[in-house]
Coordinates of C-alpha atoms and ligand atoms in Angstrom, one line a residue:
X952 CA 36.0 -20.2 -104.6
X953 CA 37.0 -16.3 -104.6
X954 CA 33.0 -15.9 -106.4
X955 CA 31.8 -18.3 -103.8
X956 CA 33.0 -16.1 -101.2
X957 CA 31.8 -12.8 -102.6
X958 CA 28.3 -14.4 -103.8
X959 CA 27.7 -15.4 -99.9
X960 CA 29.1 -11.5 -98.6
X961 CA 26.5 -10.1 -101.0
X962 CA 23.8 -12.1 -99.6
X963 CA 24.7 -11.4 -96.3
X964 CA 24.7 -7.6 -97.2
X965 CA 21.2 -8.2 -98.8
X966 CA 19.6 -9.7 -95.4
X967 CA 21.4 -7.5 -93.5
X968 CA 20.2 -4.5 -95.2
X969 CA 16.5 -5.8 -95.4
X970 CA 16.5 -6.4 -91.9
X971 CA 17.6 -2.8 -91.3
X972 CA 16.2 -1.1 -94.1
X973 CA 14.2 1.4 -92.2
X974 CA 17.1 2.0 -89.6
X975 CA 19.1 2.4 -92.6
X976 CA 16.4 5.0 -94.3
X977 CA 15.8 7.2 -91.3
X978 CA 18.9 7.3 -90.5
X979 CA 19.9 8.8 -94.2
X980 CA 18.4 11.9 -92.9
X981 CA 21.0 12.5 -90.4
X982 CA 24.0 14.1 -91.0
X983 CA 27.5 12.7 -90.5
X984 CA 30.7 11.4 -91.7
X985 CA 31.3 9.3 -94.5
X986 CA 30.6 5.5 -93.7
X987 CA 31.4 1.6 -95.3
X988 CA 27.3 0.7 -95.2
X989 CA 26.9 -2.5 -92.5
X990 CA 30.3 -2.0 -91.2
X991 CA 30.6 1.6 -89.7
X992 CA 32.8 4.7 -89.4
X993 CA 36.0 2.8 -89.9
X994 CA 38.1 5.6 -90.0
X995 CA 37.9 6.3 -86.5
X996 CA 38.6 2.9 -85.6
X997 CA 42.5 3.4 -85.4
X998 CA 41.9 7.0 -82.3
X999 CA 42.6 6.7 -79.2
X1000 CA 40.0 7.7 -76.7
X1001 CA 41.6 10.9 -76.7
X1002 CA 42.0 11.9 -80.1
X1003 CA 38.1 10.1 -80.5
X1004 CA 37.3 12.8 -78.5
X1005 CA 38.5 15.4 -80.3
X1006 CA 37.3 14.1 -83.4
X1007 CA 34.2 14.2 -82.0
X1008 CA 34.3 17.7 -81.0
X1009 CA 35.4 18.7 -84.4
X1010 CA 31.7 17.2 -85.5
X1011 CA 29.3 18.5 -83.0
X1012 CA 31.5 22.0 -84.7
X1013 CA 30.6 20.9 -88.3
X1014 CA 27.0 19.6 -88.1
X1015 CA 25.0 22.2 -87.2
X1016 CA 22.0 20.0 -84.6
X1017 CA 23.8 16.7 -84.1
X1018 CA 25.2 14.1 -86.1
X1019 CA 25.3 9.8 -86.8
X1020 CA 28.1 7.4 -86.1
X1021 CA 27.9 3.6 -87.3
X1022 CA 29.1 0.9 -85.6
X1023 CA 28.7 -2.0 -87.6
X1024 CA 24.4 -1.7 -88.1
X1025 CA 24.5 0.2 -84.6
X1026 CA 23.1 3.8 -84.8
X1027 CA 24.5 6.6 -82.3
X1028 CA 23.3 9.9 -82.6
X1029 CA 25.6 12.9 -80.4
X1030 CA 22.8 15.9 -80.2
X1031 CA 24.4 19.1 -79.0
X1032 CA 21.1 21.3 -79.6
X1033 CA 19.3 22.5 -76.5
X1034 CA 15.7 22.1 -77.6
X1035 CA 16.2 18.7 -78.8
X1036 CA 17.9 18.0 -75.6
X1037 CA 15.8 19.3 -73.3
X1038 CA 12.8 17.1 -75.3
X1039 CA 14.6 14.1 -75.1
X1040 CA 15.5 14.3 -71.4
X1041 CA 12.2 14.8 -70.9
X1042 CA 10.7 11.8 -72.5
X1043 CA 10.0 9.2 -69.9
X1044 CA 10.3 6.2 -73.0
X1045 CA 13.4 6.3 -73.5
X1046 CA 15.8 3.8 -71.8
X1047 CA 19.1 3.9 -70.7
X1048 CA 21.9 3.1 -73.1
X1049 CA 23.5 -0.5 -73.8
X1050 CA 26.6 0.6 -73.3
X1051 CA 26.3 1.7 -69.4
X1052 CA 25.0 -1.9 -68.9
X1053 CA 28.7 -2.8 -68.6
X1054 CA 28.5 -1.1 -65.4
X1055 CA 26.0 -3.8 -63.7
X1056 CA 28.4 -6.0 -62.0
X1057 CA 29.6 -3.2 -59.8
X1058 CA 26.2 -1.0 -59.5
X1059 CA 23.6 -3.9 -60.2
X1060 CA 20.0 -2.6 -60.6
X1061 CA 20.4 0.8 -58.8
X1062 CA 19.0 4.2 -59.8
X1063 CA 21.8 4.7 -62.7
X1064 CA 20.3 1.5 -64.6
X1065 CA 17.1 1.4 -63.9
X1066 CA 14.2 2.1 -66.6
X1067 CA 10.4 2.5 -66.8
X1068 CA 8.0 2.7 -63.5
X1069 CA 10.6 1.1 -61.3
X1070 CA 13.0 3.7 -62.0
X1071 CA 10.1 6.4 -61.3
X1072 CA 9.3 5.0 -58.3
X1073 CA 12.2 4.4 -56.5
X1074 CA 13.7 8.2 -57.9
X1075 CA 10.8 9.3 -55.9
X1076 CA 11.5 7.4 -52.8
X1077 CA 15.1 8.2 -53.2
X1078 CA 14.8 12.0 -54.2
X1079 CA 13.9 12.8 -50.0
X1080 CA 17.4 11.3 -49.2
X1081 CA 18.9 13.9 -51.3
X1082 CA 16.7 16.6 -49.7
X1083 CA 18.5 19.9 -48.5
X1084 CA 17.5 18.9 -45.1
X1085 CA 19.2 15.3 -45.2
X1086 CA 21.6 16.9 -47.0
X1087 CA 22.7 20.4 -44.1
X1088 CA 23.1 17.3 -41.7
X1089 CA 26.2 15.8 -44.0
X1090 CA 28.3 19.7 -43.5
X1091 CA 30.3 18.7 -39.9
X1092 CA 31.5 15.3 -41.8
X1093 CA 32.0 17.0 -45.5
X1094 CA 34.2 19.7 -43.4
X1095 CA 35.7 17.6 -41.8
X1096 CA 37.5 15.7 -44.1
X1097 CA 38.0 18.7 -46.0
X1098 CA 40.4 19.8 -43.2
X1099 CA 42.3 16.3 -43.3
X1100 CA 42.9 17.2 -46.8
X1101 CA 43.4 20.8 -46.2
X1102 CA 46.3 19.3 -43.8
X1103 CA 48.1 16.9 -46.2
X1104 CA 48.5 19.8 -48.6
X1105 CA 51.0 21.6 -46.1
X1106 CA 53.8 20.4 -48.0
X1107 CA 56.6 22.8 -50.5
X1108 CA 56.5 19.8 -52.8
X1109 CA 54.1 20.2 -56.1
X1110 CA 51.1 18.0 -55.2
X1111 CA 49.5 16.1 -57.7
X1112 CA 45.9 17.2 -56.7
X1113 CA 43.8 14.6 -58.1
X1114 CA 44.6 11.6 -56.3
X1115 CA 44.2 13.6 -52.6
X1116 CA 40.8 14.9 -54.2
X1117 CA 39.7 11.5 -54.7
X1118 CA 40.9 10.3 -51.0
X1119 CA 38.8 12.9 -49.3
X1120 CA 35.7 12.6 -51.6
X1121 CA 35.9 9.0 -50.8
X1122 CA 36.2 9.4 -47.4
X1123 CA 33.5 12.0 -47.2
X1124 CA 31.1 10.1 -49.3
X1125 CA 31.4 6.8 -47.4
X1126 CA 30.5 8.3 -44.2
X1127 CA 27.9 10.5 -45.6
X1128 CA 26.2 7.3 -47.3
X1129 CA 27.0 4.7 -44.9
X1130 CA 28.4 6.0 -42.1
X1131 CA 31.2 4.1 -42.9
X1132 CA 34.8 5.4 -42.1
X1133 CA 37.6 4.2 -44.4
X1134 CA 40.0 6.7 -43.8
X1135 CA 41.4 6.8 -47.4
X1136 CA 43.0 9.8 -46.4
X1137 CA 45.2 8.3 -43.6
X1138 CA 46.1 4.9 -45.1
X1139 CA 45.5 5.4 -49.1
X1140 CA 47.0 1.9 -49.7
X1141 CA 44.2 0.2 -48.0
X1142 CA 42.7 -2.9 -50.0
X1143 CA 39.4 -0.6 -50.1
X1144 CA 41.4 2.3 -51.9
X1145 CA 43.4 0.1 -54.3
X1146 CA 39.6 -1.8 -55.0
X1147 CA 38.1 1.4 -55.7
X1148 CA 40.9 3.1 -57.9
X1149 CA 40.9 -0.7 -60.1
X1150 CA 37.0 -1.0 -60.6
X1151 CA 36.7 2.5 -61.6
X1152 CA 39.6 2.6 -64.1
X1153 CA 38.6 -0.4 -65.6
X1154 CA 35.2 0.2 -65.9
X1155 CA 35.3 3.5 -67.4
X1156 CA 38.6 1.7 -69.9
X1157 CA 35.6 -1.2 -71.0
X1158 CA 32.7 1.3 -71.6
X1159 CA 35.5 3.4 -73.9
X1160 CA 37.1 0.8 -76.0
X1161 CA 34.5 -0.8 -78.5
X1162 CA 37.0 -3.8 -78.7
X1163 CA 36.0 -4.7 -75.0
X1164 CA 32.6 -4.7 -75.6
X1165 CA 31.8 -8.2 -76.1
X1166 CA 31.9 -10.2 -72.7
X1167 CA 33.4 -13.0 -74.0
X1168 CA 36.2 -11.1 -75.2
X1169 CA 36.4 -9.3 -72.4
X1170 CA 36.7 -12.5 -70.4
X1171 CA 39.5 -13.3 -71.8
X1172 CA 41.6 -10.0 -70.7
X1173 CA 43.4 -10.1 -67.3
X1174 CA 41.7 -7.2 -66.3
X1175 CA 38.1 -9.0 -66.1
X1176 CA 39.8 -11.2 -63.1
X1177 CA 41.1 -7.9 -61.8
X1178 CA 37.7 -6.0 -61.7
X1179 CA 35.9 -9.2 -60.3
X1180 CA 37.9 -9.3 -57.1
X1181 CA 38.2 -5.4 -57.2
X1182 CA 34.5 -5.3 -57.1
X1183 CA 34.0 -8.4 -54.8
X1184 CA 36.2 -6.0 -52.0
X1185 CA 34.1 -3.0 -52.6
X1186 CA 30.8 -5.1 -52.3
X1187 CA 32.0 -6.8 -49.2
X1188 CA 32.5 -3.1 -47.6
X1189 CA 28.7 -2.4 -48.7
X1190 CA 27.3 -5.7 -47.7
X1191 CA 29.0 -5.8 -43.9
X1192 CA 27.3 -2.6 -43.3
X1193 CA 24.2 -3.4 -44.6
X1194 CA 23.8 -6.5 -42.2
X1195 CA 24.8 -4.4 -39.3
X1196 CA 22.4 -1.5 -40.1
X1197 CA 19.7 -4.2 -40.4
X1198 CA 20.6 -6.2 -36.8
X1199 CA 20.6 -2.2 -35.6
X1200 CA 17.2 -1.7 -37.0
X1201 CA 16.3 -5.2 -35.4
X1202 CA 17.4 -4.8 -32.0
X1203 CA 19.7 -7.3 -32.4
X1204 CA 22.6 -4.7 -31.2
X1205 CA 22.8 -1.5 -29.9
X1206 CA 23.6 1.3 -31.8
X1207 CA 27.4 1.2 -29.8
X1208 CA 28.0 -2.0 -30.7
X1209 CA 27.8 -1.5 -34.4
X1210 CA 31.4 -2.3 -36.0
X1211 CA 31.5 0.3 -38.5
X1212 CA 30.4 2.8 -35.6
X1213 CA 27.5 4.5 -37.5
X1214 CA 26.0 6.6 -35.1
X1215 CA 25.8 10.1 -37.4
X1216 CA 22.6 9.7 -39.8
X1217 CA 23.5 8.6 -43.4
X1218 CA 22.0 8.4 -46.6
X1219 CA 21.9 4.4 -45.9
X1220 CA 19.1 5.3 -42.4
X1221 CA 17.5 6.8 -45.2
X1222 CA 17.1 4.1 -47.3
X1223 CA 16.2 1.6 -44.6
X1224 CA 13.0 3.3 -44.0
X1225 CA 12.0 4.2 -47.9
X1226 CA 8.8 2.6 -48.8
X1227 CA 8.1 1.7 -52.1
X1228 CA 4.0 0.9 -52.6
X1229 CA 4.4 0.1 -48.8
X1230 CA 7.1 -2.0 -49.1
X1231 CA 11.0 -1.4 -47.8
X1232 CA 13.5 -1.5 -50.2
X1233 CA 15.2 -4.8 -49.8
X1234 CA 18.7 -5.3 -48.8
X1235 CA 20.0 -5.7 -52.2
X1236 CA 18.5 -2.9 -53.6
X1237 CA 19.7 -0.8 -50.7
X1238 CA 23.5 -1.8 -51.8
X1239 CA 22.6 -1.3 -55.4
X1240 CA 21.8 2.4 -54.6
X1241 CA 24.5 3.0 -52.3
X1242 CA 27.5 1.1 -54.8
X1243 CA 25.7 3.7 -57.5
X1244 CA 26.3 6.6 -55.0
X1245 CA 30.1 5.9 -54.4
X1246 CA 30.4 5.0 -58.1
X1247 CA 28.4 8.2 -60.1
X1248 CA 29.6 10.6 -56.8
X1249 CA 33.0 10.3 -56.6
X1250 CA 34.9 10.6 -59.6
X1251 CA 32.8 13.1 -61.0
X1252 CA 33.0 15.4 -57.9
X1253 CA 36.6 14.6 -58.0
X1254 CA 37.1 16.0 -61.5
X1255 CA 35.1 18.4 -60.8
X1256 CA 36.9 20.0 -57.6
X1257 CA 40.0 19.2 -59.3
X1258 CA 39.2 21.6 -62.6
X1259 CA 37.7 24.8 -60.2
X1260 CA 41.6 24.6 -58.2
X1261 CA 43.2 24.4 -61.5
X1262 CA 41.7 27.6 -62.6
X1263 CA 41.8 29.2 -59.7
X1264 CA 45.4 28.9 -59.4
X1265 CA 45.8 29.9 -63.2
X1266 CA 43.9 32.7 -63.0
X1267 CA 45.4 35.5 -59.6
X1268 CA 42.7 37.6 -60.3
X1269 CA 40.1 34.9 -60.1
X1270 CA 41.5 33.7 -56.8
X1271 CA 42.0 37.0 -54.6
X1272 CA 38.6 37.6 -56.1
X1273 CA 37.1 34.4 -54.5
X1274 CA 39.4 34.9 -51.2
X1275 CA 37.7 38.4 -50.6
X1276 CA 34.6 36.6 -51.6
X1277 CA 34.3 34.0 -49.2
X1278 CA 36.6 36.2 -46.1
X1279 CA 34.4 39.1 -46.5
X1280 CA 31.7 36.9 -45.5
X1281 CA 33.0 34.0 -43.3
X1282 CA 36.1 35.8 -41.9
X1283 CA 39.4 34.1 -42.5
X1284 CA 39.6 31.3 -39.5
X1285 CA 40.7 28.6 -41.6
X1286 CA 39.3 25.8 -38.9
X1287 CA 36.0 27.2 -39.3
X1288 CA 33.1 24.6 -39.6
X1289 CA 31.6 25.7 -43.5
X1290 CA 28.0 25.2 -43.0
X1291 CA 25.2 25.4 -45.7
X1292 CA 24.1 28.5 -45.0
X1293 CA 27.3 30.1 -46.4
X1294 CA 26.9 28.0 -50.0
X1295 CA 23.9 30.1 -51.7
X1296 CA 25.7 33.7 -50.2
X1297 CA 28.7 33.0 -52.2
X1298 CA 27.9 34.0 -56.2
X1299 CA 31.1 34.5 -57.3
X1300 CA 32.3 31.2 -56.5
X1301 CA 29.2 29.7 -58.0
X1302 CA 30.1 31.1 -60.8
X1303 CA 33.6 29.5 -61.3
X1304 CA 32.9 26.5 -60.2
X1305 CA 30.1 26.7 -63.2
X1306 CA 32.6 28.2 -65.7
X1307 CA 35.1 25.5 -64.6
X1308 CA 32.5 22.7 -65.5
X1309 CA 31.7 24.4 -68.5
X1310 CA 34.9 24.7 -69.7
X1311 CA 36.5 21.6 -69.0
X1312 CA 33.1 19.1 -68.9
X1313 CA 33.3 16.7 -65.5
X1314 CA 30.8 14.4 -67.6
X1315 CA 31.1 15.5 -71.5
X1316 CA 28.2 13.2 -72.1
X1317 CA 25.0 11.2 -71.1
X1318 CA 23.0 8.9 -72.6
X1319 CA 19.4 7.2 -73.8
X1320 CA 18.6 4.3 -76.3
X1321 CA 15.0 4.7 -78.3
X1322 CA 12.9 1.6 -77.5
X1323 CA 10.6 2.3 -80.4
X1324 CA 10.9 4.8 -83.3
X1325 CA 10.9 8.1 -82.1
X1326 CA 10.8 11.8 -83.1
X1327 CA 12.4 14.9 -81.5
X1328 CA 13.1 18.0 -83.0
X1329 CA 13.3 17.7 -86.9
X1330 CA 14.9 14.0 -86.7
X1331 CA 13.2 10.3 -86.2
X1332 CA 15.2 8.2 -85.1
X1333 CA 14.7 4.0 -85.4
X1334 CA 14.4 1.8 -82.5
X1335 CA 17.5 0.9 -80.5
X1336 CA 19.4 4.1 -81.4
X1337 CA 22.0 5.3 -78.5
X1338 CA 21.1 9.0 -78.0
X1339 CA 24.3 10.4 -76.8
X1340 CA 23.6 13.8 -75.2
X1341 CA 26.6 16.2 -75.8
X1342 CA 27.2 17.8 -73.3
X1343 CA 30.5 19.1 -73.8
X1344 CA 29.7 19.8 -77.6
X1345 CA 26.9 22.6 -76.0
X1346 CA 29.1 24.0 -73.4
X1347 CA 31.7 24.8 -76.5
X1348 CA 29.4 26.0 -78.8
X1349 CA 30.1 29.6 -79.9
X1350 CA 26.7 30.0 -81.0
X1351 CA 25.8 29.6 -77.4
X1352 CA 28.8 31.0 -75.4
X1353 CA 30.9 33.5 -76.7
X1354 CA 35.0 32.4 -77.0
X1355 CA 33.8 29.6 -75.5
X1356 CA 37.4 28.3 -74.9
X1357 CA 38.0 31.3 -72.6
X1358 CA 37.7 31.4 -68.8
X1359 CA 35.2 33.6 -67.6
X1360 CA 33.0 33.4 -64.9
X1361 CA 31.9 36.2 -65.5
X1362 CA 29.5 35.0 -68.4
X1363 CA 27.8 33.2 -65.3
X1364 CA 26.8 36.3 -63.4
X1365 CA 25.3 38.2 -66.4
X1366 CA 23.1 34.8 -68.0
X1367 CA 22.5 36.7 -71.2
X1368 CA 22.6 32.7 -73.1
X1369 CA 19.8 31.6 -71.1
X1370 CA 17.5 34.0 -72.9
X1371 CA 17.8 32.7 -76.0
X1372 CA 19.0 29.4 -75.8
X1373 CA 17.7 28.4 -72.8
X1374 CA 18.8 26.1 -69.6
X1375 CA 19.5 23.2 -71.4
X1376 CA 22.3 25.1 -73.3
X1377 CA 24.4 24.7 -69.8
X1378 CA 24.0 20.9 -68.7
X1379 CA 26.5 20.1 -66.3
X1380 CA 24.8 17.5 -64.1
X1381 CA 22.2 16.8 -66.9
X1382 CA 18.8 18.2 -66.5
X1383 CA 15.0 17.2 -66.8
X1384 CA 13.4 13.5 -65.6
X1385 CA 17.3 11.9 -65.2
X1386 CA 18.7 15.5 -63.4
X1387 CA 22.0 13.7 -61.4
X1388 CA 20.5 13.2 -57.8
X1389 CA 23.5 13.9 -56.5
X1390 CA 23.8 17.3 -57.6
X1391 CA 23.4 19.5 -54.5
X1392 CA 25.1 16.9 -52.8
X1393 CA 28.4 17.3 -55.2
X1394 CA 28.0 21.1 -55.2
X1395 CA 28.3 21.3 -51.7
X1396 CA 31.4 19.1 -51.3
X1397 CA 33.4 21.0 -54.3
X1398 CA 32.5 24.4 -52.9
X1399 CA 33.7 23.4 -49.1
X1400 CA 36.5 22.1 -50.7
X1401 CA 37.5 25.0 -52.1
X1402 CA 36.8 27.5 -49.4
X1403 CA 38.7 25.5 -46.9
X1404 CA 41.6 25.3 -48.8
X1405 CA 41.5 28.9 -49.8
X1406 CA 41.0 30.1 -46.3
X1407 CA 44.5 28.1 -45.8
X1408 CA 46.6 28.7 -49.1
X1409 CA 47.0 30.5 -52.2
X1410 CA 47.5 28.2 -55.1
X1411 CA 49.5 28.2 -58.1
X1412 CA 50.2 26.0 -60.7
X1413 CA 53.4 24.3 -61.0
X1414 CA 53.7 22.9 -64.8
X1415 CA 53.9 24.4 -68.6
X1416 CA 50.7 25.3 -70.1
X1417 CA 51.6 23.3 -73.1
X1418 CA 50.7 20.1 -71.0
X1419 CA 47.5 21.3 -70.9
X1420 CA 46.2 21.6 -74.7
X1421 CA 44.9 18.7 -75.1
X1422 CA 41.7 19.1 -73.7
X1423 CA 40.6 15.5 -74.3
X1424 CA 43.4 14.6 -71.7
X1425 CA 41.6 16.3 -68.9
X1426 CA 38.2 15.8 -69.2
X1427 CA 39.1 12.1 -70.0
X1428 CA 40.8 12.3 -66.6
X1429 CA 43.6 9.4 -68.3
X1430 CA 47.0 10.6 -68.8
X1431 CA 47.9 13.6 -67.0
X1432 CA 47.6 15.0 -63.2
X1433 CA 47.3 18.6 -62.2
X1434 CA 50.2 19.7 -60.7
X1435 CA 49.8 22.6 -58.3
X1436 CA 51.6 24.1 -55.4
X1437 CA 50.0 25.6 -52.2
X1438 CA 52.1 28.3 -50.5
X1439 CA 50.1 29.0 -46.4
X1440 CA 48.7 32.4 -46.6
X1441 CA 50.8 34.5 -44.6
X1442 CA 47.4 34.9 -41.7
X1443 CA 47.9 31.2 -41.1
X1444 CA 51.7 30.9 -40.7
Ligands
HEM594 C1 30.5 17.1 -60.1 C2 29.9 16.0 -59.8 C3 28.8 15.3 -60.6 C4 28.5 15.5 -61.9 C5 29.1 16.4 -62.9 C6 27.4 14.5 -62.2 C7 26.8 14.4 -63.4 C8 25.8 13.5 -63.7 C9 25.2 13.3 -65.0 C10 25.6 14.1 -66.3 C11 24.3 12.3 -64.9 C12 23.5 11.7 -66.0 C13 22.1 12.1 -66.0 C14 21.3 11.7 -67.3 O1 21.6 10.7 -67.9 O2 20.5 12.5 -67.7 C15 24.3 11.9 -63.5 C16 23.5 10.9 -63.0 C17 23.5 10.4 -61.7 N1 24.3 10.9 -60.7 FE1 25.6 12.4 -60.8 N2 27.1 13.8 -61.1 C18 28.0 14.3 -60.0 C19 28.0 13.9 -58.7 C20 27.1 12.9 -58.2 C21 27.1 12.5 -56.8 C22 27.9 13.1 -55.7 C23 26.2 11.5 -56.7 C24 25.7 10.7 -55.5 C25 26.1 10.9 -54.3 C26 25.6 11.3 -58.0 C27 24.7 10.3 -58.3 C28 24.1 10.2 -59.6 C29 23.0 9.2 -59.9 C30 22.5 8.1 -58.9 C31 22.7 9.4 -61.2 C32 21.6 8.6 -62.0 C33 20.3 9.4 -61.9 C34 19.1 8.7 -62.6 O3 19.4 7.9 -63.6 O4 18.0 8.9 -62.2 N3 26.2 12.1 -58.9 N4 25.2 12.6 -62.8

């Protein structure tokens, strides 16, 4: 029986391995840990997300280019060199990766997913709603619920910044996008909030844990009944305003009457007059696009705002730096409406927001699968290999950035990097044909953020360093919170 057994693993070895044999050969070239052949990297099967990630930083340190993972006969490749990457985000064959696909229930087939010409057309037609033009006309509304926030924070209490970040970019990125006014910031425990804090967190747990992967096991966890109604909330929001846009458009009701009271322009008038080969985009692609706005925009700018206040308030220097900064040219009137003239006149505070995305990595990586075999730099890699792009393995390369765990925006204002390893050595919002669409549009929100509340309070932070170290735990956004305190600036008492 026990020979039986090991006769029929053999054979299935021997298929499996013919079947794969050039994956298997090509990939040979690659470096990378050691690994059981058909079955995978097994030693990192028992990390946690976070210590995965640091494992994986510990890699992109040892392997000079990039290196392969197994997962059972699944190739990924992390690249962390910025010629290969800027190649590869430059190749228009390449798809997007399996793995995001798990994301389809909330985002369905909008600009995040898509592949080939459609995705080329419609990141044309929608590229002009993300124009700076469409884009100045968001300031009043962007401001203004940075003053909400700006308002909450008068408090002696430490305040766990994150989750008022995340309020205020919701808020402001429903209105900008649909004209839609959910007041997260008033009544955070509204079905809309609690819909948007479940999807997200499950979501992001699924595309993390390779034991969730399958969608029949997946099915049988109680979060898959969780993140159905969680996302059947969030589509109603998208689908109500749709209809009433539409009957708008139609005559059917005047602009008053609309229930959401749309009447400032949103990304969503936008998209109702995009033309695609003469057509308008239907009314399900139109909430595909939006759901991927509120989904790609918010958490990300939320991390993101969230890591330029931590260092400001770690770093005194860096903050009456930034306050002279942004006084010297705006004055100090803290009810001031920011608008976008002031964003490009401001380097220093380009410059940490930069640093702070460098250091702690809002999205530490993006990826591409190969449809067909493919060569970039000195590698080929086999069809259906997930391309991970590293992201944070560049912005923590010393070869690239000197004492790379150090803060210093300074680095940002003298570029020396850029002459020799070019601008895909600083990724951020990615680069080339996939560039984040919503790049201006999140730069904007975190640096209004920020000046608002600076014009109001100094900041400082209220917890031991030590929480801190484990770098994995921020940029993973999972465990911990960051704890600050904002003392009213003395002008504003
Ligand atoms: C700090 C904030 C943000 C960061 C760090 C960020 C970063 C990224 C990254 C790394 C990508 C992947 C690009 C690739 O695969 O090459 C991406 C894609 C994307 N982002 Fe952002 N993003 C941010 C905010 C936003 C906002 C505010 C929006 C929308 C309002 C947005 C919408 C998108 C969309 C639609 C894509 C897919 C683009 C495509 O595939 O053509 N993002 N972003």
């Amino acid at each position: 029986m026990i020979l039986e057994i090991l006769v029929i693993h053999i054979l299935v070895l021997v298929v499996i391995y013919l079947k794969y044999q050039r994956r298997f050969q090509l990939a040979q070239k690659i470096p990378g840990p050691w690994f059981i052949p058909c079955v995978g990297n097994v030693q990192l099967a028992s990390l946690t997300a976070e210590t995965l990630f640091l494992k994986l930083n510990d890699y992109s340190k040892e392997y000079k280019d990039c290196f392969r993972m197994w997962l059972g006969t699944s190739l990924w490749v992390f690249i962390h060199n910025p010629k290969d990457i800027q190649e590869l985000l430059n190749k228009r064959e390449l798809l997007r990766v399996d793995e995001f696909y798990h994301l389809h229930p909330l985002i369905g087939d909008g600009l995040l997913l898509l592949n080939g010409n459609r995705w080329s057309l419609h990141r044309k037609a929608l590229s002009h709603a993300f124009s700076t033009n469409i884009l100045r006309q968001f300031f009043p509304a962007i401001s203004r619920h940075a003053d909400v926030l700006v308002s909450k924070l008068n408090t002696t209490d430490n305040v766990e910044i994150t989750d008022y970040l995340l309020l205020c970019i919701l808020d402001a990125i429903c209105e900008t996008s649909m004209g839609a006014h959910i007041n997260a910031q008033m009544d955070s425990k509204s079905a809309y909030v609690e819909a948007f804090h479940n999807a997200s967190h499950i979501l992001f747990k699924r595309m993390s844990n390779p034991l969730l992967q399958s969608h029949y096991v997946f099915r049988l966890t109680p979060d898959y009944k969780k993140v159905k109604m969680a996302i059947a909330t969030l589509h109603a929001l998208t689908d109500n305003i749709i209809s009433a846009k539409r009957k708008q458009l139609n005559g059917h009701i005047k602009e008053d009457e609309n229930p959401e009271g749309t009447r400032k322009p949103a990304l969503l008038d936008v998209l109702m007059q995009c033309e695609i080969n003469g057509k308008h985009l239907t009314d399900q692609e139109i909430k595909d696009h939006v759901n991927t706005f509120l989904f790609a925009g918010i958490d990300t700018t939320k991390s993101g705002t969230s890591f330029i206040l931590y260092n400001i308030a770690k770093y005194k220097n860096v903050q009456e730096r930034l306050y002279e900064e942004i006084t010297s040219l705006i004055g100090t009137d803290p009810g001031q409406e920011i608008n976008a003239s002031y964003i490009p006149n401001l380097p220093y505070l380009d410059a940490v927001m930069k640093e702070s995305l460098r250091l702690h990595t809002a999205v530490p990586v993006s990826a591409r699968q190969t449809a067909k075999e493919i060569t970039i730099g000195n590698y080929t890699y086999p069809e259906s290999t997930a391309l991970w792009i590293n992201i944070y393995g560049m912005c923590h390369d010393s070869r690239i950035f000197k004492s790379p765990y150090e803060f210093n925006p300074d680095r940002f204002l003298t570029p020396d990097w850029v002459d020799e390893h070019g601008d895909y050595a600083f990724i951020p919002f990615s680069a080339g044909l996939r560039v984040c669409i919503g790049k201006q549009y999140a730069i904007f929100t975190m640096k209004t953020i920020i000046i608002k509340i600076l014009l109001s309070y100094q900041i400082e932070l209220t917890y031991p360093e030590e929480q801190l170290q484990l770098l994995a735990e921020m940029v993973l956004k999972s465990k911990t919170g960051i704890n600050l305190k904002f003392r009213k600036r003395e002008s504003n008492k």
